[in-house]
């Protein structure tokens, strides 16, 4: 066995050993008084070692790259990210002792950049978010490293049939609930890999569960889903860190999604603050987007006379947004005045009032 093969074998052992030391993430019920026939749960991915849903993806991407022979001892790993994937990949790069460079938008929260550095990674800031891919490819060429490219490989690297993926975990944890087979699964799209996993798994296991994808305001995923056009582009990045993209990524598989909504950023932030108050701890803005998606699904169920359960993804914790989404001066500086919208979300959850017409919908 040559030296590279031996190194890869040991690297895989290290990652698998780390997985065995980690527990599964929690499933948290969130009562919806306004929808008494609907039970909502949040799959809390913030309890991973690196604090987000992207921990699962980073592990899968490293194993995929190792088994494909793409990683080399001493050669850097480069990733384009808005922060959370980079944090998780920096963690795994540190386990293997390889350098890590995160190519992130300059607007990425300082807390995320600090966490990347904590795990031994280096952040390369890019002013134009649409240039993340080109900069990552350039750095990989210049350093002799490997561009991990989560946006292409997320859906390929994840074992969607089983192996304790997020879908299998949800269905296992739901098995003793009153409605064990969810009516809806809710996920916001970053790469599109999580919605691909959820959609593939429910088909593979022959569940009747539907998948709803909740997109950000500055993103092309929703519009592509509606029109079928995968060439759509934006000249700006999403304001909800971790989700929404200026182009349709390869891992976004519209065919396995049953419905989509497009949530205004201000409403996502309002829902984030409401959810944080209900849970007693801070959560990220993408979790607010998913709460709005879950409420849209609950409204659809009520209209159809359905009783059942909904599971939404709680993507990450909110401490990494202390100087942005949870800073009132920052919010006001960005033009966000959220109190009225927080009351709107509260009225929907607790009294069943409809959400604003500004939430776009397709297939729901």
Coordinates of C-alpha atoms in Angstrom, one line a residue:
X1 CA 0.0 0.0 0.0
X2 CA 1.5 3.3 -1.1
X3 CA 2.0 6.3 1.4
X4 CA -0.9 8.3 0.0
X5 CA -3.3 5.3 0.3
X6 CA -2.1 4.7 3.9
X7 CA -2.5 8.4 4.8
X8 CA -6.1 8.4 3.4
X9 CA -6.9 5.2 5.3
X10 CA -5.8 6.7 8.6
X11 CA -7.7 10.0 7.8
X12 CA -10.9 8.1 7.2
X13 CA -10.4 6.2 10.5
X14 CA -9.9 9.6 12.3
X15 CA -13.1 11.0 10.9
X16 CA -15.1 7.8 11.6
X17 CA -13.8 7.8 15.2
X18 CA -14.9 11.4 15.6
X19 CA -18.4 10.4 14.4
X20 CA -18.6 7.6 16.9
X21 CA -17.8 10.0 19.7
X22 CA -20.7 12.3 18.7
X23 CA -24.3 11.9 19.7
X24 CA -27.3 12.6 17.5
X25 CA -29.0 16.0 17.5
X26 CA -32.2 16.8 19.3
X27 CA -35.8 17.0 18.0
X28 CA -37.5 19.8 19.9
X29 CA -41.3 20.2 19.9
X30 CA -42.7 23.7 19.4
X31 CA -46.4 24.0 20.2
X32 CA -48.6 25.9 17.7
X33 CA -51.7 27.0 19.6
X34 CA -53.1 28.6 16.4
X35 CA -53.0 25.2 14.7
X36 CA -54.2 22.7 17.2
X37 CA -54.2 19.8 14.7
X38 CA -50.6 20.4 13.7
X39 CA -47.5 19.4 15.7
X40 CA -44.3 21.2 14.9
X41 CA -40.8 19.9 15.7
X42 CA -37.4 21.5 15.1
X43 CA -34.4 19.3 14.3
X44 CA -31.7 21.1 16.3
X45 CA -28.5 20.9 14.2
X46 CA -26.8 23.5 16.4
X47 CA -25.8 20.8 18.9
X48 CA -23.2 19.4 16.5
X49 CA -19.6 19.9 17.7
X50 CA -19.2 22.8 15.2
X51 CA -22.6 24.2 15.9
X52 CA -24.5 23.8 12.7
X53 CA -26.2 21.6 10.1
X54 CA -23.1 22.0 8.0
X55 CA -21.2 19.6 10.3
X56 CA -22.9 16.7 8.6
X57 CA -22.1 18.1 5.2
X58 CA -18.4 18.7 6.0
X59 CA -17.9 15.2 7.3
X60 CA -19.5 13.8 4.1
X61 CA -17.4 16.1 1.9
X62 CA -14.2 15.0 3.5
X63 CA -15.0 11.3 3.3
X64 CA -16.0 11.8 -0.3
X65 CA -12.8 13.6 -1.2
X66 CA -10.7 11.1 0.6
X67 CA -12.3 8.1 -1.0
X68 CA -11.9 9.8 -4.4
X69 CA -8.2 10.3 -3.8
X70 CA -8.5 14.1 -3.9
X71 CA -6.8 15.0 -0.6
X72 CA -3.1 14.9 0.0
X73 CA -1.1 15.2 3.2
X74 CA 0.1 18.8 3.7
X75 CA -2.0 20.1 0.7
X76 CA -4.6 22.8 1.7
X77 CA -8.3 22.3 1.5
X78 CA -10.2 25.4 0.1
X79 CA -13.9 26.0 0.4
X80 CA -16.3 28.7 -0.8
X81 CA -18.7 29.4 2.1
X82 CA -20.7 32.1 3.9
X83 CA -19.2 30.8 7.1
X84 CA -20.9 27.7 8.7
X85 CA -19.6 25.1 6.2
X86 CA -16.1 26.7 6.5
X87 CA -16.2 26.4 10.3
X88 CA -17.1 22.7 10.1
X89 CA -14.5 22.0 7.3
X90 CA -11.8 23.8 9.4
X91 CA -12.7 21.4 12.2
X92 CA -12.2 18.3 10.0
X93 CA -9.1 19.8 8.4
X94 CA -7.7 20.3 11.8
X95 CA -8.4 16.6 12.7
X96 CA -6.4 15.5 9.7
X97 CA -3.6 18.1 10.1
X98 CA -4.1 19.7 6.7
X99 CA -4.2 23.5 6.1
X100 CA -7.7 25.0 5.5
X101 CA -8.6 28.3 3.6
X102 CA -12.1 29.6 3.8
X103 CA -13.1 31.9 0.9
X104 CA -16.0 33.9 2.5
X105 CA -17.9 37.1 1.7
X106 CA -16.4 40.2 3.4
X107 CA -19.8 40.6 5.0
X108 CA -19.5 37.3 7.0
X109 CA -20.0 37.8 10.7
X110 CA -16.9 38.3 12.8
X111 CA -18.0 35.5 15.1
X112 CA -17.9 33.1 12.2
X113 CA -14.4 34.2 11.1
X114 CA -13.2 33.9 14.6
X115 CA -14.5 30.3 14.8
X116 CA -12.8 29.4 11.5
X117 CA -9.5 30.7 13.1
X118 CA -10.3 28.8 16.3
X119 CA -10.2 25.5 14.4
X120 CA -7.0 26.5 12.6
X121 CA -8.4 27.8 9.4
X122 CA -7.6 31.0 7.5
X123 CA -10.3 33.3 6.0
X124 CA -9.8 34.8 2.6
X125 CA -12.4 37.6 2.3
X126 CA -14.1 38.5 -1.0
X127 CA -16.0 41.7 -1.5
X128 CA -18.2 40.4 -4.3
X129 CA -20.0 37.2 -3.2
X130 CA -20.5 36.1 -6.8
X131 CA -16.7 35.7 -7.1
X132 CA -16.3 33.1 -4.3
X133 CA -16.1 30.2 -6.8
X134 CA -13.5 31.8 -9.0
X135 CA -11.3 32.9 -6.0
X136 CA -11.5 29.3 -4.6
X137 CA -10.5 27.8 -7.9
X138 CA -7.6 30.3 -8.2
X139 CA -6.3 29.6 -4.7
X140 CA -6.5 25.8 -5.3
X141 CA -4.4 26.2 -8.4
X142 CA -1.8 28.5 -6.8
X143 CA -1.4 26.4 -3.6
X144 CA -1.7 22.9 -5.1
X145 CA -4.7 22.4 -2.8
X146 CA -8.2 20.9 -3.3
X147 CA -11.3 23.1 -3.8
X148 CA -13.9 21.1 -1.9
X149 CA -16.8 22.8 -3.8
X150 CA -19.8 22.1 -1.5
X151 CA -22.2 23.6 -4.0
X152 CA -21.4 21.0 -6.6
X153 CA -20.8 18.0 -4.4
X154 CA -23.2 18.3 -1.4
X155 CA -25.9 16.1 -2.9
X156 CA -23.3 13.6 -4.2
X157 CA -21.3 13.2 -1.1
X158 CA -24.2 12.6 1.3
X159 CA -25.4 9.0 1.7
X160 CA -29.2 9.7 1.3
X161 CA -30.3 6.1 1.7
X162 CA -29.2 5.6 5.3
X163 CA -25.9 5.9 7.3
X164 CA -27.7 8.1 9.9
X165 CA -28.3 11.0 7.5
X166 CA -30.5 13.8 8.7
X167 CA -33.7 12.2 7.1
X168 CA -33.1 8.8 8.7
X169 CA -32.4 10.5 12.0
X170 CA -35.7 12.5 11.9
X171 CA -37.9 9.4 11.1
X172 CA -36.2 7.4 13.8
X173 CA -36.8 10.1 16.4
X174 CA -40.4 10.6 15.3
X175 CA -41.4 7.0 15.6
X176 CA -43.2 7.3 19.0
X177 CA -44.9 10.6 18.3
X178 CA -48.6 10.9 17.7
X179 CA -48.0 11.5 14.0
X180 CA -44.8 9.6 13.4
X181 CA -44.7 10.1 9.6
X182 CA -44.4 13.9 9.1
X183 CA -46.8 15.5 6.6
X184 CA -44.0 18.1 5.7
X185 CA -40.3 18.4 6.1
X186 CA -39.0 22.0 6.0
X187 CA -35.5 23.0 4.9
X188 CA -34.0 26.2 3.6
X189 CA -31.4 25.9 0.7
X190 CA -27.7 26.7 1.0
X191 CA -26.2 24.2 -1.4
X192 CA -29.5 22.4 -1.9
X193 CA -28.0 19.2 -0.5
X194 CA -30.2 18.9 2.6
X195 CA -33.4 19.2 0.5
X196 CA -32.0 16.6 -1.9
X197 CA -31.3 14.2 0.9
X198 CA -34.8 14.7 2.4
X199 CA -36.5 14.4 -0.9
X200 CA -34.6 11.3 -2.0
X201 CA -35.0 9.6 1.4
X202 CA -38.8 9.9 1.6
X203 CA -39.1 8.5 -1.9
X204 CA -36.7 5.7 -1.2
X205 CA -38.5 4.7 2.0
X206 CA -41.9 5.2 0.3
X207 CA -43.2 7.8 2.7
X208 CA -46.0 10.1 1.8
X209 CA -44.1 13.0 3.5
X210 CA -43.7 16.1 1.4
X211 CA -40.7 18.4 1.3
X212 CA -41.0 22.2 1.4
X213 CA -37.9 24.4 0.6
X214 CA -38.0 27.9 2.2
X215 CA -35.8 30.3 0.2
X216 CA -34.3 33.6 1.1
X217 CA -35.3 36.9 -0.6
X218 CA -32.0 37.5 -2.5
X219 CA -31.8 34.0 -4.1
X220 CA -32.6 32.4 -7.4
X221 CA -33.6 28.9 -6.1
X222 CA -37.3 29.8 -5.8
X223 CA -37.5 31.5 -9.2
X224 CA -35.7 28.5 -10.8
X225 CA -38.2 26.1 -9.2
X226 CA -41.1 28.1 -10.6
X227 CA -39.7 28.5 -14.1
X228 CA -37.4 25.5 -14.6
X229 CA -34.6 27.9 -15.6
X230 CA -31.3 26.9 -14.1
X231 CA -29.4 29.7 -15.8
X232 CA -30.8 32.4 -13.5
X233 CA -28.2 34.8 -11.9
X234 CA -28.2 37.6 -9.3
X235 CA -25.5 40.2 -9.0
X236 CA -25.7 40.2 -5.2
X237 CA -25.5 37.7 -2.3
X238 CA -28.1 36.7 0.2
X239 CA -28.6 38.7 3.4
X240 CA -29.6 35.6 5.3
X241 CA -26.2 33.9 6.0
X242 CA -26.0 30.3 5.0
X243 CA -28.9 30.2 2.6
X244 CA -29.9 31.6 -0.7
X245 CA -27.6 31.7 -3.7
X246 CA -26.9 34.1 -6.7
X247 CA -26.9 31.1 -9.1
X248 CA -28.6 27.7 -9.2
X249 CA -26.2 25.3 -7.7
X250 CA -25.6 21.8 -9.0
X251 CA -26.8 20.3 -5.7
X252 CA -30.2 21.9 -6.0
X253 CA -32.5 19.2 -7.3
X254 CA -35.9 20.8 -7.9
X255 CA -37.5 17.4 -8.9
X256 CA -37.4 16.1 -5.3
X257 CA -39.0 19.2 -3.8
X258 CA -42.8 19.3 -3.4
X259 CA -43.3 23.0 -2.7
X260 CA -41.3 26.2 -2.2
X261 CA -41.8 29.5 -0.5
X262 CA -39.7 32.7 -0.8
X263 CA -39.5 34.6 2.5
X264 CA -38.7 38.3 2.8
X265 CA -35.5 38.8 4.7
X266 CA -37.2 41.0 7.3
X267 CA -39.8 38.3 8.0
X268 CA -37.1 35.7 8.4
X269 CA -35.3 37.9 11.0
X270 CA -38.6 38.6 12.8
X271 CA -39.3 34.8 12.9
X272 CA -35.8 34.2 14.2
X273 CA -36.3 36.6 17.1
X274 CA -39.7 35.1 17.9
X275 CA -38.3 31.5 17.8
X276 CA -35.3 32.6 20.0
X277 CA -37.8 33.9 22.6
X278 CA -39.9 30.7 22.5
X279 CA -36.8 28.5 22.9
X280 CA -35.0 30.6 25.4
X281 CA -31.8 30.8 23.3
X282 CA -30.6 32.4 20.1
X283 CA -30.9 30.7 16.8
X284 CA -29.7 31.7 13.3
X285 CA -31.8 33.6 10.7
X286 CA -32.2 30.6 8.4
X287 CA -34.1 28.9 11.3
X288 CA -36.5 31.9 11.1
X289 CA -36.9 31.3 7.4
X290 CA -37.7 27.6 8.2
X291 CA -40.3 28.7 10.8
X292 CA -42.1 30.7 8.2
X293 CA -42.0 27.7 5.8
X294 CA -43.5 25.6 8.6
X295 CA -46.2 28.1 9.2
X296 CA -47.1 28.1 5.5
X297 CA -47.3 24.3 5.6
X298 CA -49.5 24.5 8.7
X299 CA -51.8 26.9 7.0
X300 CA -52.1 24.6 4.0
X301 CA -52.8 21.6 6.3
X302 CA -55.6 23.5 8.0
X303 CA -57.2 24.5 4.7
X304 CA -57.1 20.9 3.6
X305 CA -58.5 19.7 6.9
X306 CA -55.3 17.7 7.6
X307 CA -54.0 16.7 11.0
X308 CA -50.3 15.7 11.3
X309 CA -46.8 16.7 12.1
X310 CA -44.2 19.0 10.5
X311 CA -40.4 18.8 11.1
X312 CA -38.3 21.9 10.3
X313 CA -34.5 22.3 10.5
X314 CA -32.9 24.5 13.1
X315 CA -29.7 25.2 11.2
X316 CA -27.4 26.8 13.7
X317 CA -27.2 28.8 16.9
X318 CA -27.4 32.6 17.1
X319 CA -24.4 33.4 19.1
X320 CA -22.4 33.7 15.9
X321 CA -24.7 36.6 14.9
X322 CA -24.4 38.6 18.1
X323 CA -23.0 41.6 16.3
X324 CA -25.4 41.5 13.4
X325 CA -28.9 39.9 13.6
X326 CA -29.1 40.3 17.4
X327 CA -27.6 43.8 17.5
X328 CA -30.4 46.5 17.4
X329 CA -28.0 49.2 16.1
X330 CA -26.9 46.9 13.2
X331 CA -30.5 46.1 12.4
X332 CA -31.5 49.7 12.3
X333 CA -28.5 50.5 10.2
X334 CA -29.7 47.9 7.7
X335 CA -33.2 49.4 7.7
X336 CA -34.8 46.6 9.7
X337 CA -37.6 47.6 12.2
X338 CA -38.8 44.2 13.2
X339 CA -41.3 44.6 16.1
X340 CA -44.4 44.7 14.0
X341 CA -43.3 41.7 12.0
X342 CA -42.5 39.8 15.3
X343 CA -46.0 40.4 16.4
X344 CA -47.3 39.1 13.0
X345 CA -45.3 35.9 13.5
X346 CA -46.6 35.6 17.1
X347 CA -50.2 36.1 15.9
X348 CA -49.8 33.3 13.3
X349 CA -48.2 30.8 15.7
X350 CA -50.5 31.5 18.7
X351 CA -53.8 32.5 17.0
X352 CA -53.5 31.0 13.5
X353 CA -53.6 34.4 11.7
X354 CA -52.4 34.4 8.1
X355 CA -48.9 35.4 7.2
X356 CA -48.3 38.5 4.9
X357 CA -49.0 38.1 1.2
X358 CA -45.3 39.1 0.6
X359 CA -44.4 35.4 1.2
X360 CA -44.3 33.9 -2.3
X361 CA -45.3 30.3 -2.7
X362 CA -45.2 27.6 -5.4
X363 CA -46.8 24.2 -5.1
X364 CA -48.4 24.8 -1.7

